[in-house]
Amino acid sequence: ETAVFQTPNYHVTQVGNEVSFNCKQTLGHDTMYWYKQDSKKLLKIMFSYNNKQLIVNETVPRRFSPQSSDKAHLNLRIKSVEPEDSAVYLCASSRTVYAEQFFGPGTRLTVL
Amino acid sequence: GDSVTQTEGPVTVSESESLIINCTYSATSIAYPNLFWYVRYPGEGLQLLLKVITAGQKGSSRGFEATYNKETTSFHLQKASVQESDSAVYYCALGDLGTGGYKVVFGSGTRLLVSP
């Protein structure tokens, strides 16, 4: 049963546009994450939040910015997308930073 | 930094045959990392298959097993007799506490195809 929801499923846009992806978890978890899965299927952590506070911020371009309104939501905004941003973006949550992570279905971004 | 290397897929196995997917890791923290296998079945999200947090211990789930071997820094996934429903993508991962906090690092995934 899905408990981590992501919208949209797919998004196609042009270079230079701004996009926003939404993630919501209904598990009551304290920690949420954004991962990027590139064309080689490598999953890389981008950000993680614990109780709405940023705790991990990997080296990602400044055009990426996470936004958390409460523990259950963690959105990702990309200002002025680039072709290399084409990927699948996965949202996840866990009860604590050390606990099992639960993943959403992903948002596939294509930048033309 | 931390890294995980696993068998490059796709791996094709006939039903009822045995399976091993190799995973080796490199961790930078002074403590031993936590080790995981995650799986993505067709049409579903990534989910935890098994985890082991103590070196020398074995984890098991759904007939799969993996032993945390700190000497060889390996965490191979094995199953004695696979089923068609095991067809999926398997990811080895490690959780390590470094200067930037606790992070989980994933391997690139191994696609398993089980033929009837």
mmCIF file of C-alpha atoms in Angstrom:
data_model
loop_
_atom_site.group_PDB
_atom_site.id
_atom_site.type_symbol
_atom_site.label_atom_id
_atom_site.label_comp_id
_atom_site.label_asym_id
_atom_site.label_seq_id
_atom_site.Cartn_x
_atom_site.Cartn_y
_atom_site.Cartn_z
ATOM 1 C CA GLU A 1 0.000 0.000 0.000
ATOM 2 C CA THR A 2 1.474 3.367 -1.056
ATOM 3 C CA ALA A 3 2.304 5.671 1.813
ATOM 4 C CA VAL A 4 4.718 8.044 0.113
ATOM 5 C CA PHE A 5 3.015 10.017 -2.633
ATOM 6 C CA GLN A 6 4.705 12.003 -5.359
ATOM 7 C CA THR A 7 3.279 14.320 -7.983
ATOM 8 C CA PRO A 8 3.551 14.567 -10.881
ATOM 9 C CA ASN A 9 4.505 11.144 -12.245
ATOM 10 C CA TYR A 10 6.091 12.662 -15.319
ATOM 11 C CA HIS A 11 7.087 16.139 -16.377
ATOM 12 C CA VAL A 12 8.506 17.349 -19.680
ATOM 13 C CA THR A 13 9.824 20.861 -19.877
ATOM 14 C CA GLN A 14 12.298 23.058 -21.692
ATOM 15 C CA VAL A 15 15.681 24.334 -20.630
ATOM 16 C CA GLY A 16 15.411 27.377 -18.404
ATOM 17 C CA ASN A 17 11.947 26.681 -17.016
ATOM 18 C CA GLU A 18 11.117 26.254 -13.333
ATOM 19 C CA VAL A 19 9.578 23.022 -12.029
ATOM 20 C CA SER A 20 8.254 21.880 -8.674
ATOM 21 C CA PHE A 21 7.744 18.351 -7.425
ATOM 22 C CA ASN A 22 5.612 17.437 -4.445
ATOM 23 C CA CYS A 23 6.027 14.684 -1.896
ATOM 24 C CA LYS A 24 3.777 13.707 0.965
ATOM 25 C CA GLN A 25 4.090 10.821 3.415
ATOM 26 C CA THR A 26 1.288 9.469 5.574
ATOM 27 C CA LEU A 27 3.458 7.299 7.818
ATOM 28 C CA GLY A 28 4.031 9.867 10.543
ATOM 29 C CA HIS A 29 7.778 9.759 9.913
ATOM 30 C CA ASP A 30 10.163 12.454 11.097
ATOM 31 C CA THR A 31 12.681 12.270 8.256
ATOM 32 C CA MET A 32 12.220 12.807 4.519
ATOM 33 C CA TYR A 33 14.610 12.640 1.593
ATOM 34 C CA TRP A 34 15.053 13.533 -2.050
ATOM 35 C CA TYR A 35 17.168 11.280 -4.253
ATOM 36 C CA LYS A 36 18.133 11.647 -7.901
ATOM 37 C CA GLN A 37 18.338 8.534 -10.082
ATOM 38 C CA ASP A 38 20.259 9.198 -13.250
ATOM 39 C CA SER A 39 20.307 7.372 -16.574
ATOM 40 C CA LYS A 40 22.790 4.854 -15.155
ATOM 41 C CA LYS A 41 20.240 4.048 -12.426
ATOM 42 C CA LEU A 42 22.543 5.362 -9.707
ATOM 43 C CA LEU A 43 20.594 6.681 -6.709
ATOM 44 C CA LYS A 44 22.170 9.731 -5.100
ATOM 45 C CA ILE A 45 20.960 11.579 -2.021
ATOM 46 C CA MET A 46 20.277 15.252 -2.589
ATOM 47 C CA PHE A 47 18.654 16.449 0.620
ATOM 48 C CA SER A 48 17.230 15.100 3.829
ATOM 49 C CA TYR A 49 15.050 16.803 6.418
ATOM 50 C CA ASN A 50 14.380 15.807 10.005
ATOM 51 C CA ASN A 51 11.409 17.485 11.676
ATOM 52 C CA LYS A 52 11.358 20.160 8.967
ATOM 53 C CA GLN A 53 15.053 20.925 9.484
ATOM 54 C CA LEU A 54 17.613 20.368 6.744
ATOM 55 C CA ILE A 55 20.167 17.805 7.966
ATOM 56 C CA VAL A 56 21.865 16.636 4.790
ATOM 57 C CA ASN A 57 22.565 18.849 1.830
ATOM 58 C CA GLU A 58 24.742 17.173 -0.733
ATOM 59 C CA THR A 59 26.639 19.110 -3.324
ATOM 60 C CA VAL A 60 23.879 19.889 -5.767
ATOM 61 C CA PRO A 61 23.528 22.944 -8.023
ATOM 62 C CA ARG A 62 21.997 25.972 -6.326
ATOM 63 C CA ARG A 63 19.037 25.887 -8.687
ATOM 64 C CA PHE A 64 17.721 22.981 -6.579
ATOM 65 C CA SER A 65 15.900 23.976 -3.407
ATOM 66 C CA PRO A 66 13.900 21.796 -1.020
ATOM 67 C CA GLN A 67 10.852 23.157 0.755
ATOM 68 C CA SER A 68 9.228 21.654 3.824
ATOM 69 C CA SER A 69 6.001 23.035 5.262
ATOM 70 C CA ASP A 70 5.590 20.304 7.856
ATOM 71 C CA LYS A 71 6.957 16.863 8.707
ATOM 72 C CA ALA A 72 4.722 15.159 6.168
ATOM 73 C CA HIS A 73 5.664 17.249 3.154
ATOM 74 C CA LEU A 74 8.931 17.829 1.333
ATOM 75 C CA ASN A 75 8.808 19.515 -2.051
ATOM 76 C CA LEU A 76 11.618 20.085 -4.522
ATOM 77 C CA ARG A 77 11.910 23.134 -6.704
ATOM 78 C CA ILE A 78 14.290 23.478 -9.624
ATOM 79 C CA LYS A 79 14.844 26.965 -10.983
ATOM 80 C CA SER A 80 15.989 27.174 -14.582
ATOM 81 C CA VAL A 81 16.333 23.468 -15.425
ATOM 82 C CA GLU A 82 19.276 22.143 -17.420
ATOM 83 C CA PRO A 83 19.433 19.065 -19.697
ATOM 84 C CA GLU A 84 21.483 17.185 -17.094
ATOM 85 C CA ASP A 85 18.564 17.493 -14.675
ATOM 86 C CA SER A 86 16.695 14.866 -16.693
ATOM 87 C CA ALA A 87 16.319 11.980 -14.259
ATOM 88 C CA VAL A 88 13.915 10.250 -11.921
ATOM 89 C CA TYR A 89 13.508 12.041 -8.597
ATOM 90 C CA LEU A 90 12.625 9.789 -5.694
ATOM 91 C CA CYS A 91 11.176 10.948 -2.406
ATOM 92 C CA ALA A 92 11.501 8.791 0.711
ATOM 93 C CA SER A 93 10.740 8.931 4.407
ATOM 94 C CA SER A 94 11.863 7.104 7.541
ATOM 95 C CA ARG A 95 10.893 7.081 11.194
ATOM 96 C CA THR A 96 14.383 8.246 12.165
ATOM 97 C CA VAL A 97 17.544 8.891 10.151
ATOM 98 C CA TYR A 98 18.749 5.368 10.977
ATOM 99 C CA ALA A 99 15.514 3.536 10.160
ATOM 100 C CA GLU A 100 14.245 1.801 7.048
ATOM 101 C CA GLN A 101 13.364 4.193 4.244
ATOM 102 C CA PHE A 102 10.049 4.063 2.402
ATOM 103 C CA PHE A 103 10.081 5.330 -1.155
ATOM 104 C CA GLY A 104 7.561 6.986 -3.412
ATOM 105 C CA PRO A 105 7.049 5.945 -7.044
ATOM 106 C CA GLY A 106 9.235 8.743 -8.380
ATOM 107 C CA THR A 107 8.835 11.701 -10.733
ATOM 108 C CA ARG A 108 10.454 11.385 -14.137
ATOM 109 C CA LEU A 109 11.737 14.714 -15.430
ATOM 110 C CA THR A 110 12.683 15.208 -19.068
ATOM 111 C CA VAL A 111 14.353 18.449 -20.052
ATOM 112 C CA LEU A 112 14.306 19.181 -23.776
ATOM 113 C CA GLY B 1 33.566 8.846 0.241
ATOM 114 C CA ASP B 2 31.405 5.793 0.839
ATOM 115 C CA SER B 3 30.644 3.571 -2.130
ATOM 116 C CA VAL B 4 28.821 0.382 -3.036
ATOM 117 C CA THR B 5 29.628 -1.886 -5.983
ATOM 118 C CA GLN B 6 27.293 -4.664 -7.039
ATOM 119 C CA THR B 7 26.851 -7.165 -9.856
ATOM 120 C CA GLU B 8 26.049 -5.453 -13.097
ATOM 121 C CA GLY B 9 22.823 -6.739 -14.576
ATOM 122 C CA PRO B 10 20.752 -7.960 -16.049
ATOM 123 C CA VAL B 11 21.152 -11.318 -14.366
ATOM 124 C CA THR B 12 19.041 -14.064 -15.930
ATOM 125 C CA VAL B 13 18.262 -17.206 -13.964
ATOM 126 C CA SER B 14 15.821 -20.036 -14.533
ATOM 127 C CA GLU B 15 13.128 -20.704 -11.975
ATOM 128 C CA SER B 16 14.261 -22.979 -9.094
ATOM 129 C CA GLU B 17 17.933 -22.237 -9.736
ATOM 130 C CA SER B 18 20.149 -20.612 -7.144
ATOM 131 C CA LEU B 19 21.109 -16.951 -7.193
ATOM 132 C CA ILE B 20 23.924 -14.784 -5.920
ATOM 133 C CA ILE B 21 24.193 -11.039 -6.460
ATOM 134 C CA ASN B 22 27.514 -9.684 -5.307
ATOM 135 C CA CYS B 23 27.901 -6.528 -3.269
ATOM 136 C CA THR B 24 31.067 -4.986 -1.874
ATOM 137 C CA TYR B 25 31.338 -1.707 -0.044
ATOM 138 C CA SER B 26 33.751 0.942 1.103
ATOM 139 C CA ALA B 27 32.913 2.953 4.212
ATOM 140 C CA THR B 28 34.803 5.944 5.548
ATOM 141 C CA SER B 29 33.491 6.148 9.100
ATOM 142 C CA ILE B 30 35.342 4.494 11.980
ATOM 143 C CA ALA B 31 32.305 2.448 12.950
ATOM 144 C CA TYR B 32 30.936 -0.382 10.855
ATOM 145 C CA PRO B 33 28.176 0.756 8.525
ATOM 146 C CA ASN B 34 24.654 -0.602 8.417
ATOM 147 C CA LEU B 35 24.017 -2.720 5.317
ATOM 148 C CA PHE B 36 20.791 -3.084 3.361
ATOM 149 C CA TRP B 37 19.245 -4.752 0.363
ATOM 150 C CA TYR B 38 16.352 -2.877 -1.210
ATOM 151 C CA VAL B 39 14.172 -4.207 -4.025
ATOM 152 C CA ARG B 40 11.940 -2.658 -6.660
ATOM 153 C CA TYR B 41 9.336 -4.977 -8.098
ATOM 154 C CA PRO B 42 7.753 -4.032 -11.442
ATOM 155 C CA GLY B 43 5.225 -1.241 -10.967
ATOM 156 C CA GLU B 44 6.114 -0.725 -7.311
ATOM 157 C CA GLY B 45 8.300 1.615 -5.304
ATOM 158 C CA LEU B 46 11.662 0.771 -3.816
ATOM 159 C CA GLN B 47 11.276 -1.169 -0.555
ATOM 160 C CA LEU B 48 13.516 -2.706 2.051
ATOM 161 C CA LEU B 49 14.219 -6.409 1.590
ATOM 162 C CA LEU B 50 16.583 -6.985 4.510
ATOM 163 C CA LYS B 51 19.127 -5.218 6.658
ATOM 164 C CA VAL B 52 22.013 -6.155 8.952
ATOM 165 C CA ILE B 53 23.626 -3.720 11.352
ATOM 166 C CA THR B 54 26.097 -6.027 13.108
ATOM 167 C CA ALA B 55 29.193 -7.416 11.406
ATOM 168 C CA GLY B 56 29.107 -11.209 11.156
ATOM 169 C CA GLN B 57 25.326 -11.416 11.313
ATOM 170 C CA LYS B 58 23.009 -12.701 8.604
ATOM 171 C CA GLY B 59 19.761 -11.135 7.487
ATOM 172 C CA SER B 60 16.974 -12.980 5.703
ATOM 173 C CA SER B 61 13.635 -12.221 4.104
ATOM 174 C CA ARG B 62 11.414 -13.911 1.505
ATOM 175 C CA GLY B 63 13.963 -16.713 1.120
ATOM 176 C CA PHE B 64 16.837 -14.297 0.477
ATOM 177 C CA GLU B 65 19.886 -14.158 2.741
ATOM 178 C CA ALA B 66 22.872 -11.843 3.084
ATOM 179 C CA THR B 67 25.780 -12.044 5.528
ATOM 180 C CA TYR B 68 27.670 -8.973 6.716
ATOM 181 C CA ASN B 69 31.347 -9.831 6.144
ATOM 182 C CA LYS B 70 33.638 -7.118 7.458
ATOM 183 C CA GLU B 71 36.814 -8.954 6.432
ATOM 184 C CA THR B 72 35.922 -8.966 2.752
ATOM 185 C CA THR B 73 33.657 -5.868 3.040
ATOM 186 C CA SER B 74 30.924 -7.792 1.288
ATOM 187 C CA PHE B 75 27.193 -8.288 1.650
ATOM 188 C CA HIS B 76 26.226 -10.713 -1.118
ATOM 189 C CA LEU B 77 22.566 -11.542 -1.667
ATOM 190 C CA GLN B 78 21.720 -15.217 -2.096
ATOM 191 C CA LYS B 79 18.692 -17.378 -2.648
ATOM 192 C CA ALA B 80 18.690 -21.151 -2.990
ATOM 193 C CA SER B 81 15.742 -21.396 -5.381
ATOM 194 C CA VAL B 82 14.369 -18.367 -7.187
ATOM 195 C CA GLN B 83 10.809 -17.889 -8.364
ATOM 196 C CA GLU B 84 9.465 -15.927 -11.287
ATOM 197 C CA SER B 85 7.994 -13.427 -8.814
ATOM 198 C CA ASP B 86 11.551 -12.561 -7.702
ATOM 199 C CA SER B 87 12.104 -10.712 -10.980
ATOM 200 C CA ALA B 88 12.950 -7.183 -9.866
ATOM 201 C CA VAL B 89 15.793 -4.704 -9.445
ATOM 202 C CA TYR B 90 17.901 -5.226 -6.328
ATOM 203 C CA TYR B 91 19.935 -2.459 -4.682
ATOM 204 C CA CYS B 92 22.678 -2.941 -2.144
ATOM 205 C CA ALA B 93 23.145 0.021 0.207
ATOM 206 C CA LEU B 94 25.120 1.120 3.223
ATOM 207 C CA GLY B 95 24.244 3.596 5.947
ATOM 208 C CA ASP B 96 27.216 5.419 7.406
ATOM 209 C CA LEU B 97 27.735 8.220 9.896
ATOM 210 C CA GLY B 98 30.186 10.731 8.472
ATOM 211 C CA THR B 99 31.017 14.378 8.949
ATOM 212 C CA GLY B 100 27.903 15.356 6.993
ATOM 213 C CA GLY B 101 25.615 13.232 9.146
ATOM 214 C CA TYR B 102 24.126 9.782 8.629
ATOM 215 C CA LYS B 103 23.563 8.960 4.963
ATOM 216 C CA VAL B 104 22.525 5.939 2.954
ATOM 217 C CA VAL B 105 24.556 5.249 -0.189
ATOM 218 C CA PHE B 106 23.078 2.961 -2.834
ATOM 219 C CA GLY B 107 24.655 0.754 -5.458
ATOM 220 C CA SER B 108 23.558 1.051 -9.061
ATOM 221 C CA GLY B 109 21.092 -1.823 -8.871
ATOM 222 C CA THR B 110 21.004 -5.288 -10.417
ATOM 223 C CA ARG B 111 18.074 -6.315 -12.571
ATOM 224 C CA LEU B 112 17.110 -9.941 -12.013
ATOM 225 C CA LEU B 113 15.098 -11.771 -14.641
ATOM 226 C CA VAL B 114 13.737 -15.172 -13.668
ATOM 227 C CA SER B 115 12.532 -17.284 -16.563
ATOM 228 C CA PRO B 116 9.874 -19.980 -16.106
#
